[in-house]
PDB file of N, CA and C in Angstrom:
ATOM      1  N   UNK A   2     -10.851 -14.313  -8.400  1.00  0.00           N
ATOM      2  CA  UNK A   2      -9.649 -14.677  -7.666  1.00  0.00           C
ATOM      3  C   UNK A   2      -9.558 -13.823  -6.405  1.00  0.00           C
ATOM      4  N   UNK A   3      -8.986 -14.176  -5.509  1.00  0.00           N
ATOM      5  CA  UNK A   3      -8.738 -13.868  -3.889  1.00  0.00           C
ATOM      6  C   UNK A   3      -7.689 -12.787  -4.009  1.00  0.00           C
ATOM      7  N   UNK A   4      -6.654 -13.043  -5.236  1.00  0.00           N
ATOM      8  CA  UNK A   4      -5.660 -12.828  -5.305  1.00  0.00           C
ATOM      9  C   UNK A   4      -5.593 -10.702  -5.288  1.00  0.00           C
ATOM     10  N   UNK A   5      -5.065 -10.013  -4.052  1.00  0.00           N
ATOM     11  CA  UNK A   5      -4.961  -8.744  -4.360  1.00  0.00           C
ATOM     12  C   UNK A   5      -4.698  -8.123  -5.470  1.00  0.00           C
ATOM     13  N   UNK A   6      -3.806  -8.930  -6.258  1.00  0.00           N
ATOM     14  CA  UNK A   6      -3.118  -8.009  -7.358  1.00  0.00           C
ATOM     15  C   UNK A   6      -3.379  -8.513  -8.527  1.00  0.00           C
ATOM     16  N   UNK A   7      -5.164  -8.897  -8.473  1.00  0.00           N
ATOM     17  CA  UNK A   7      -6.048  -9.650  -9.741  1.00  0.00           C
ATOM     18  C   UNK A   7      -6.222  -8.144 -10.374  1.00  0.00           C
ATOM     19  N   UNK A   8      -5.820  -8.075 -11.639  1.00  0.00           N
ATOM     20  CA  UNK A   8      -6.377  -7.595 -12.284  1.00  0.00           C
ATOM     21  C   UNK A   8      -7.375  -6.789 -12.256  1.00  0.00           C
ATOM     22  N   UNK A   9      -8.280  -7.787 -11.873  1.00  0.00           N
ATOM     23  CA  UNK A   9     -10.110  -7.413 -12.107  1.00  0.00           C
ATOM     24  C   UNK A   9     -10.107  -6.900 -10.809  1.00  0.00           C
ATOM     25  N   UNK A  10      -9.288  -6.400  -9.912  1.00  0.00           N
ATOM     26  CA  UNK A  10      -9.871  -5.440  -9.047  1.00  0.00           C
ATOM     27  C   UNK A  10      -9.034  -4.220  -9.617  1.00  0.00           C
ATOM     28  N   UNK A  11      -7.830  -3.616  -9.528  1.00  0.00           N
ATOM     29  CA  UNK A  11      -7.057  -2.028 -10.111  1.00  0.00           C
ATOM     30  C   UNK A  11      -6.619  -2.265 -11.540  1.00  0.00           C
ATOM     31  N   UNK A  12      -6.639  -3.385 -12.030  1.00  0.00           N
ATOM     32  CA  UNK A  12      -5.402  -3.389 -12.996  1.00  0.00           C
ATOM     33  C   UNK A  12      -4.303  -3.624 -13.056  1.00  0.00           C
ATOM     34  N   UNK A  13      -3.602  -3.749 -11.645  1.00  0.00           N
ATOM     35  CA  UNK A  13      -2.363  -4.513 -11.610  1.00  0.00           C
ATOM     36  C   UNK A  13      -2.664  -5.905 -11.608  1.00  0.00           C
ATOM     37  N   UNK A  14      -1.421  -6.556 -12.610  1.00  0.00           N
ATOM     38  CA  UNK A  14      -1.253  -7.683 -12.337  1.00  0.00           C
ATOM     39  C   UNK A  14       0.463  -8.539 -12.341  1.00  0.00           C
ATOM     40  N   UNK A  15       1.182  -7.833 -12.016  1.00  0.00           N
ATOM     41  CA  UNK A  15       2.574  -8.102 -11.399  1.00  0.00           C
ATOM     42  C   UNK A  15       3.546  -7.218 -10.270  1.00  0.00           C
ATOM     43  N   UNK A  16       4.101  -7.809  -9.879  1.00  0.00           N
ATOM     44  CA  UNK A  16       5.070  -7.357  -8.833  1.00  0.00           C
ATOM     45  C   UNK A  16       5.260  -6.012  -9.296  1.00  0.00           C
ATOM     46  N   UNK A  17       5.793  -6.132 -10.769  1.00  0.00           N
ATOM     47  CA  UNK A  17       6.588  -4.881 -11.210  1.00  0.00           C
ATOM     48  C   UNK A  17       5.816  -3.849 -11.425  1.00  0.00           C
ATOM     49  N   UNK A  18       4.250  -3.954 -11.533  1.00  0.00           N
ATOM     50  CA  UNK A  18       3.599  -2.909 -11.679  1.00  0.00           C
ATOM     51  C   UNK A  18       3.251  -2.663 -10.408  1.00  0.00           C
ATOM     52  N   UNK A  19       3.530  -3.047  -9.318  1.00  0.00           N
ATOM     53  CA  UNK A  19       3.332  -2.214  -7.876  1.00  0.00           C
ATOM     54  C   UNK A  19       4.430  -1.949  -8.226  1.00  0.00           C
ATOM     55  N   UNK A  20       5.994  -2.484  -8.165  1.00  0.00           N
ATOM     56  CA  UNK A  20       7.006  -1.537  -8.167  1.00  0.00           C
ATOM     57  C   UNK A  20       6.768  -0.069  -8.362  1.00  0.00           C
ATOM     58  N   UNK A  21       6.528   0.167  -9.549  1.00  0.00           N
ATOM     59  CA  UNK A  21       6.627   0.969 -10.765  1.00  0.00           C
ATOM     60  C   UNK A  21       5.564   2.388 -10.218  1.00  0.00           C
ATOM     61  N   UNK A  22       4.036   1.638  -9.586  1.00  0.00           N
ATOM     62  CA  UNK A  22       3.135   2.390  -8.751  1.00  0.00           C
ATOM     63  C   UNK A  22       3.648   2.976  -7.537  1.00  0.00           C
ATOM     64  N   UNK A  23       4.439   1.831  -7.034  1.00  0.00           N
ATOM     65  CA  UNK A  23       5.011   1.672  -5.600  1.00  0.00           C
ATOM     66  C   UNK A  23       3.389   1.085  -4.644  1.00  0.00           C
ATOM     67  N   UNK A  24       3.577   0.909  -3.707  1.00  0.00           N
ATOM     68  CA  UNK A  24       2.646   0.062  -2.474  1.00  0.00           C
ATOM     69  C   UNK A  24       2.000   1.604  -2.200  1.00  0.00           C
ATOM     70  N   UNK A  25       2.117   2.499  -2.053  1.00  0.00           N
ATOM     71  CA  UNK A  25       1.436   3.283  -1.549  1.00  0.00           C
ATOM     72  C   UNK A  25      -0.201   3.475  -2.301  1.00  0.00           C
ATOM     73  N   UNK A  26       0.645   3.817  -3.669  1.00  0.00           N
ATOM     74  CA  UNK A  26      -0.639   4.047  -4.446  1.00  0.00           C
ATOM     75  C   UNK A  26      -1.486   2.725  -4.520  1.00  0.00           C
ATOM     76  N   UNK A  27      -1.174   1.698  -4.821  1.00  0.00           N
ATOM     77  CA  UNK A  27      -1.517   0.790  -4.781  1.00  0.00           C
ATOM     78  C   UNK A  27      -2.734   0.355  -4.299  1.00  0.00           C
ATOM     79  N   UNK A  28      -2.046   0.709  -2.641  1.00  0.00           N
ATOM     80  CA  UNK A  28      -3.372   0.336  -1.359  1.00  0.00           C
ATOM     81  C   UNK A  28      -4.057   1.875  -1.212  1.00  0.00           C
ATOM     82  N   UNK A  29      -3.921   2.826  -1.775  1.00  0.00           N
ATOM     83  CA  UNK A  29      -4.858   3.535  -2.389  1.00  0.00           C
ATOM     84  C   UNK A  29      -5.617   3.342  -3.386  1.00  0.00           C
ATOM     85  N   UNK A  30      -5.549   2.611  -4.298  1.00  0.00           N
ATOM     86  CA  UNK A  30      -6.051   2.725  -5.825  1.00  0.00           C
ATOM     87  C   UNK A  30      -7.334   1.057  -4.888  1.00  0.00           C
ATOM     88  N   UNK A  31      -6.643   0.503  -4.517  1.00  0.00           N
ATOM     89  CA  UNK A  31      -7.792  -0.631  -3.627  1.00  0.00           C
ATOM     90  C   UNK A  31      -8.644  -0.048  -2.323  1.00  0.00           C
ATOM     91  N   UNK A  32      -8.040   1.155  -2.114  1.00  0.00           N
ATOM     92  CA  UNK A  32      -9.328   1.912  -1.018  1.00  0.00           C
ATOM     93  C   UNK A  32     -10.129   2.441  -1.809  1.00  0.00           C
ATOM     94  N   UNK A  33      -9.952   3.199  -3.055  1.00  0.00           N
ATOM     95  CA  UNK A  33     -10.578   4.073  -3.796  1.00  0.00           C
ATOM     96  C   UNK A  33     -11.791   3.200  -4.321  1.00  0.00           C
ATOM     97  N   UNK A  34     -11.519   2.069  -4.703  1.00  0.00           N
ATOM     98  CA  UNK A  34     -12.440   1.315  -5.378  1.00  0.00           C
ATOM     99  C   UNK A  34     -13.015   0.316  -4.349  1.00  0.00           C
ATOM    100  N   UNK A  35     -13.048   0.896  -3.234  1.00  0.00           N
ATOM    101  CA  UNK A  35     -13.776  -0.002  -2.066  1.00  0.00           C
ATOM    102  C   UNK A  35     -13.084  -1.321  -1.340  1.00  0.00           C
ATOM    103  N   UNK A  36     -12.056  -1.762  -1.493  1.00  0.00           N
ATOM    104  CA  UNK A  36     -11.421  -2.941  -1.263  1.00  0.00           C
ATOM    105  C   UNK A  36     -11.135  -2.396   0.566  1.00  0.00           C
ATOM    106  N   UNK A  37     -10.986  -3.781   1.256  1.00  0.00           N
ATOM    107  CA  UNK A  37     -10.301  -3.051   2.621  1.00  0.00           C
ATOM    108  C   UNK A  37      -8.520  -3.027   2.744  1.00  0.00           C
ATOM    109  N   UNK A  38      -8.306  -1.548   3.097  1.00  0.00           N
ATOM    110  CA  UNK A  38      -6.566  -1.913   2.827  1.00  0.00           C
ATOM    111  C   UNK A  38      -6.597  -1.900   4.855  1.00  0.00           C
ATOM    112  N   UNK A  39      -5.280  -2.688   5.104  1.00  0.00           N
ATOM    113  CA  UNK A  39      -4.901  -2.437   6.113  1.00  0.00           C
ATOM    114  C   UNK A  39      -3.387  -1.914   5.684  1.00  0.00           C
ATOM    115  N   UNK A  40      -2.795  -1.552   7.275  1.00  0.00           N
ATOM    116  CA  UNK A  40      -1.459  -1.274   7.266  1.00  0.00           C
ATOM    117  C   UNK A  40      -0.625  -2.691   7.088  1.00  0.00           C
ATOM    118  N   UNK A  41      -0.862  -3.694   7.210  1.00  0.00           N
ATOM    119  CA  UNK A  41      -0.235  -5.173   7.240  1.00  0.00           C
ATOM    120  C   UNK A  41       0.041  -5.194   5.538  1.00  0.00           C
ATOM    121  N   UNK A  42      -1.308  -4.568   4.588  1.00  0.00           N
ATOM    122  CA  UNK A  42      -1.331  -4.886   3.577  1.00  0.00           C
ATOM    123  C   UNK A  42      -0.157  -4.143   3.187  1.00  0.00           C
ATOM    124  N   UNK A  43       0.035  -2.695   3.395  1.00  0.00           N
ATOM    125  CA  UNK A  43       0.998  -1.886   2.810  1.00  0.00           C
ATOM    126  C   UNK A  43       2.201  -2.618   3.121  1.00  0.00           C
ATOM    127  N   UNK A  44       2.324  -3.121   4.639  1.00  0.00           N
ATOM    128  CA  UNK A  44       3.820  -3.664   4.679  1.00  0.00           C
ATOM    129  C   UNK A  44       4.442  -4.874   3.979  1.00  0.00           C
ATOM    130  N   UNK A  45       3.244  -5.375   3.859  1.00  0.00           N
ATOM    131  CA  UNK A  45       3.190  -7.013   3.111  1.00  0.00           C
ATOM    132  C   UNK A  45       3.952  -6.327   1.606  1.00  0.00           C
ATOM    133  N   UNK A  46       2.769  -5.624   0.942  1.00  0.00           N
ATOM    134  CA  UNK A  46       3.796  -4.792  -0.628  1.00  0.00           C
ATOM    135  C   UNK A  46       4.652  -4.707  -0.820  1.00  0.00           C
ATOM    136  N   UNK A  47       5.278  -3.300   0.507  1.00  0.00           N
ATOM    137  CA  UNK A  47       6.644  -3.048   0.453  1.00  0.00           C
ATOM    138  C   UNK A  47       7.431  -4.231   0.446  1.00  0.00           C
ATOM    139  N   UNK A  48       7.039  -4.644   1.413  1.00  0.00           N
ATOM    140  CA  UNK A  48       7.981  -5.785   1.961  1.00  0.00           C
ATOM    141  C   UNK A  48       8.247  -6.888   0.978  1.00  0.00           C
ATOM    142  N   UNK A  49       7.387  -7.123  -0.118  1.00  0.00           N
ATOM    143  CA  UNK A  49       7.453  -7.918  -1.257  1.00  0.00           C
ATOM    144  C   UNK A  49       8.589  -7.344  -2.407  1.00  0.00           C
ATOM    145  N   UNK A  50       8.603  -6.055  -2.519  1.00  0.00           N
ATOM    146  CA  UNK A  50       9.227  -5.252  -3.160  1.00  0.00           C
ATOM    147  C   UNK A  50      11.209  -5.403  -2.697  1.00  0.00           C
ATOM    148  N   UNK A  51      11.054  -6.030  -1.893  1.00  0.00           N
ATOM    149  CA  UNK A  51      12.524  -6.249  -1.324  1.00  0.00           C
ATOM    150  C   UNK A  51      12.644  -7.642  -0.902  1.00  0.00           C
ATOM    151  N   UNK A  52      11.792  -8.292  -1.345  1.00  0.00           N
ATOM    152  CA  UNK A  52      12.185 -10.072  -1.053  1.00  0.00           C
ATOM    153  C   UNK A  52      12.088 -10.333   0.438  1.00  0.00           C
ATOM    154  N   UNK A  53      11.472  -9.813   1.216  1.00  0.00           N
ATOM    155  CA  UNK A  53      11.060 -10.113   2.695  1.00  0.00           C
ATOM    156  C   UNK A  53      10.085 -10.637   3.626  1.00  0.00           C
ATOM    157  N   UNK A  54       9.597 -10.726   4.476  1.00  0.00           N
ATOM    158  CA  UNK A  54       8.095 -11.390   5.073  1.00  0.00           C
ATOM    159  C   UNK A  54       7.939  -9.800   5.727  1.00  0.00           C
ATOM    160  N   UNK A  55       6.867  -9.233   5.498  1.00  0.00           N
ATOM    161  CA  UNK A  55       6.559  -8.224   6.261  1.00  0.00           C
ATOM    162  C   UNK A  55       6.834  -7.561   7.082  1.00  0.00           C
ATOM    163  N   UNK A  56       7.198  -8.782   8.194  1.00  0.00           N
ATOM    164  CA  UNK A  56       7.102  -9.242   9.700  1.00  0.00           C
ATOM    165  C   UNK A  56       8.807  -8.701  10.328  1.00  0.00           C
ATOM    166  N   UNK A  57       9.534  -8.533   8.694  1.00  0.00           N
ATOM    167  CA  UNK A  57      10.881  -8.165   8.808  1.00  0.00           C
ATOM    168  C   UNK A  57      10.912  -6.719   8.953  1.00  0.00           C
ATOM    169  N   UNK A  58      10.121  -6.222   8.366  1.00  0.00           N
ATOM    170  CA  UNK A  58      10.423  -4.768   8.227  1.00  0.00           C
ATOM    171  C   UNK A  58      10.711  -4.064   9.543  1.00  0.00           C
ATOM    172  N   UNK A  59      11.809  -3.324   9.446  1.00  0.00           N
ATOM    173  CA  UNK A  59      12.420  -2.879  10.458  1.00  0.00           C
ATOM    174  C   UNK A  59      11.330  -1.475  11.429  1.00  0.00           C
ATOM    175  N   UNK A  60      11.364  -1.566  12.302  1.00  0.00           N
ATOM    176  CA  UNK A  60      10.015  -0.386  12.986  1.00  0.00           C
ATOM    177  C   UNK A  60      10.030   1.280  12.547  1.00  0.00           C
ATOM    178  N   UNK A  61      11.014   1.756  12.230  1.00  0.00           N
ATOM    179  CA  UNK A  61      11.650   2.849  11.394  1.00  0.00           C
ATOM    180  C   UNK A  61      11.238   2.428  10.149  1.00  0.00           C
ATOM    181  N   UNK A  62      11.416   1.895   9.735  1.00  0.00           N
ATOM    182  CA  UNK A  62      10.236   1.255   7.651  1.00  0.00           C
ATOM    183  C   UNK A  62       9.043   1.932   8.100  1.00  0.00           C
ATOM    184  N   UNK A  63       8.930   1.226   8.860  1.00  0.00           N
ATOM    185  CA  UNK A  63       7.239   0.485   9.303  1.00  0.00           C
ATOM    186  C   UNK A  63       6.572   2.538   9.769  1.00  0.00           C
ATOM    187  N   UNK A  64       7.201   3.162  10.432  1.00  0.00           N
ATOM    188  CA  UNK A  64       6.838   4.355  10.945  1.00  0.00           C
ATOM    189  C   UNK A  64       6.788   5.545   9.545  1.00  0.00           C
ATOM    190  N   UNK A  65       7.650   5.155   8.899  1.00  0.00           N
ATOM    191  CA  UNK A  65       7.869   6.298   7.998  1.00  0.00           C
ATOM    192  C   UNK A  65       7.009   5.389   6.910  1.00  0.00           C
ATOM    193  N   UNK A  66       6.287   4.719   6.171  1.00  0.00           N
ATOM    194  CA  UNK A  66       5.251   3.869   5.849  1.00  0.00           C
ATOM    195  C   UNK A  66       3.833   4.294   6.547  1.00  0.00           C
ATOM    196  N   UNK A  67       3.862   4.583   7.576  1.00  0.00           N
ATOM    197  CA  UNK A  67       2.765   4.669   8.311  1.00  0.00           C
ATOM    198  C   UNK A  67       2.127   6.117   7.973  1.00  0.00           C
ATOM    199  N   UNK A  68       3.387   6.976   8.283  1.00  0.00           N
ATOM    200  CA  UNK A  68       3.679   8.600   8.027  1.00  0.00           C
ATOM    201  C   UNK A  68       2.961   8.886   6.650  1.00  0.00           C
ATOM    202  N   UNK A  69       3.259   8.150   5.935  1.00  0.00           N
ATOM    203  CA  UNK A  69       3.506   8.116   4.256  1.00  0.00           C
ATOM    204  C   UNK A  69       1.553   7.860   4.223  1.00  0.00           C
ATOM    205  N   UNK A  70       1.314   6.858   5.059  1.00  0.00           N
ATOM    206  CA  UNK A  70      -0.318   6.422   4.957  1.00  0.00           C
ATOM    207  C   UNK A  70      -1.021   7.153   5.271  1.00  0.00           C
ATOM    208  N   UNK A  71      -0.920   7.880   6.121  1.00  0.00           N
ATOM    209  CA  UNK A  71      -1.727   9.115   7.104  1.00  0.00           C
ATOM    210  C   UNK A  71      -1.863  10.210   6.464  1.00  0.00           C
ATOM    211  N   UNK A  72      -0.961  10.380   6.026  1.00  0.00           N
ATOM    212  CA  UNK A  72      -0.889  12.053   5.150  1.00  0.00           C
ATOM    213  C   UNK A  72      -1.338  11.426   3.863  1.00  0.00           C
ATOM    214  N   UNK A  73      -1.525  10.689   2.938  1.00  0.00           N
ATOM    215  CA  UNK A  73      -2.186  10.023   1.903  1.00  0.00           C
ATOM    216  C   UNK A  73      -4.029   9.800   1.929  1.00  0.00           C
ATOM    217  N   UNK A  74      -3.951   9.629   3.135  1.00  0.00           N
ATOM    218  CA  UNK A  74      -5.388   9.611   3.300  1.00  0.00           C
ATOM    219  C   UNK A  74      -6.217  10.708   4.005  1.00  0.00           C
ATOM    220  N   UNK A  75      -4.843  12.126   4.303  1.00  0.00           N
ATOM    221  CA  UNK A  75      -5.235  12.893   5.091  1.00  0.00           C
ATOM    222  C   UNK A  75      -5.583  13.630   3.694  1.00  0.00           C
ATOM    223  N   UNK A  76      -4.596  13.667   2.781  1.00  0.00           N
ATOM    224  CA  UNK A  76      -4.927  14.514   1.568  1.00  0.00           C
ATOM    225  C   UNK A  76      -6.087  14.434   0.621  1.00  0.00           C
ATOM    226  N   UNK A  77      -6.425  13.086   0.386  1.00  0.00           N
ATOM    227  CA  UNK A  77      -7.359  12.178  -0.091  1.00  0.00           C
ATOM    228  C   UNK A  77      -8.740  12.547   0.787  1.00  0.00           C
ATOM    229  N   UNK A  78      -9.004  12.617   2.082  1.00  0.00           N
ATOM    230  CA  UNK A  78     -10.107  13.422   2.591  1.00  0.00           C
ATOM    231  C   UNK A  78     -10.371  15.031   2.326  1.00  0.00           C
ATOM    232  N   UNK A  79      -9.379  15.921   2.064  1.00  0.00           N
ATOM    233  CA  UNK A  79      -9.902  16.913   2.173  1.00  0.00           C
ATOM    234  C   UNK A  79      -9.589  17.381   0.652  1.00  0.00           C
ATOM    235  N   UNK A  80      -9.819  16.570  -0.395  1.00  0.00           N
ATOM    236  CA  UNK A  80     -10.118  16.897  -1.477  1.00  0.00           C
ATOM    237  C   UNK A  80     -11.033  16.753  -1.847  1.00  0.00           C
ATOM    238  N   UNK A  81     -11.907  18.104  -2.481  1.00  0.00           N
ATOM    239  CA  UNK A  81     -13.413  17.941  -2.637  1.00  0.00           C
ATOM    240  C   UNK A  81     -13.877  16.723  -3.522  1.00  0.00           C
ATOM    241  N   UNK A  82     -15.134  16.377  -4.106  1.00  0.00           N
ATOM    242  CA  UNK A  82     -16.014  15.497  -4.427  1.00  0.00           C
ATOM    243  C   UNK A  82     -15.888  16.828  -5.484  1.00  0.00           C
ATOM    244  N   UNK A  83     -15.907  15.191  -6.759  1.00  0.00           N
ATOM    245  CA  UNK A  83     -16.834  15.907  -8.062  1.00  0.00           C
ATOM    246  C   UNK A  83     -18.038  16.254  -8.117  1.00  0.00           C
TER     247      UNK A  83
END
């Protein structure tokens, strides 16, 4: 399936278990395992998480989201390798 939140790629397979993860980890747990995340994807999540089109999210969401991505992947780089 095409579908992001198949199963057979993280293990999620409902809304409520991104809730519950939240979108951040999420489009981490799909970088980790090679998938491509964009920032559209994170907003698309959130933005699902509140009944919206992405496209709504206010630019203040969207910045502090972004904030939230950067330092996630800033931390995620400088943690050593097993």
């Amino acid at each position: 399936s095409s579908d992001v939140c198949s199963s057979d790629l993280i293990g999620i397979c409902c809304l409520n278990e991104i809730r519950q993860l939240g979108p951040l980890s999420v489009c981490l747990l799909l970088r980790q395992h090679g998938h491509p995340v964009s920032r559209n994807l994170l907003y698309a999540l959130e933005a699902a998480l509140i009944d919206h089109d992405w496209r709504q999210l206010d630019p203040e969401h969207r910045r502090r989201l972004d904030a939230a991505w950067r330092a996630a992947i800033d931390r995620n780089t400088r943690q050593p390798t097993k």
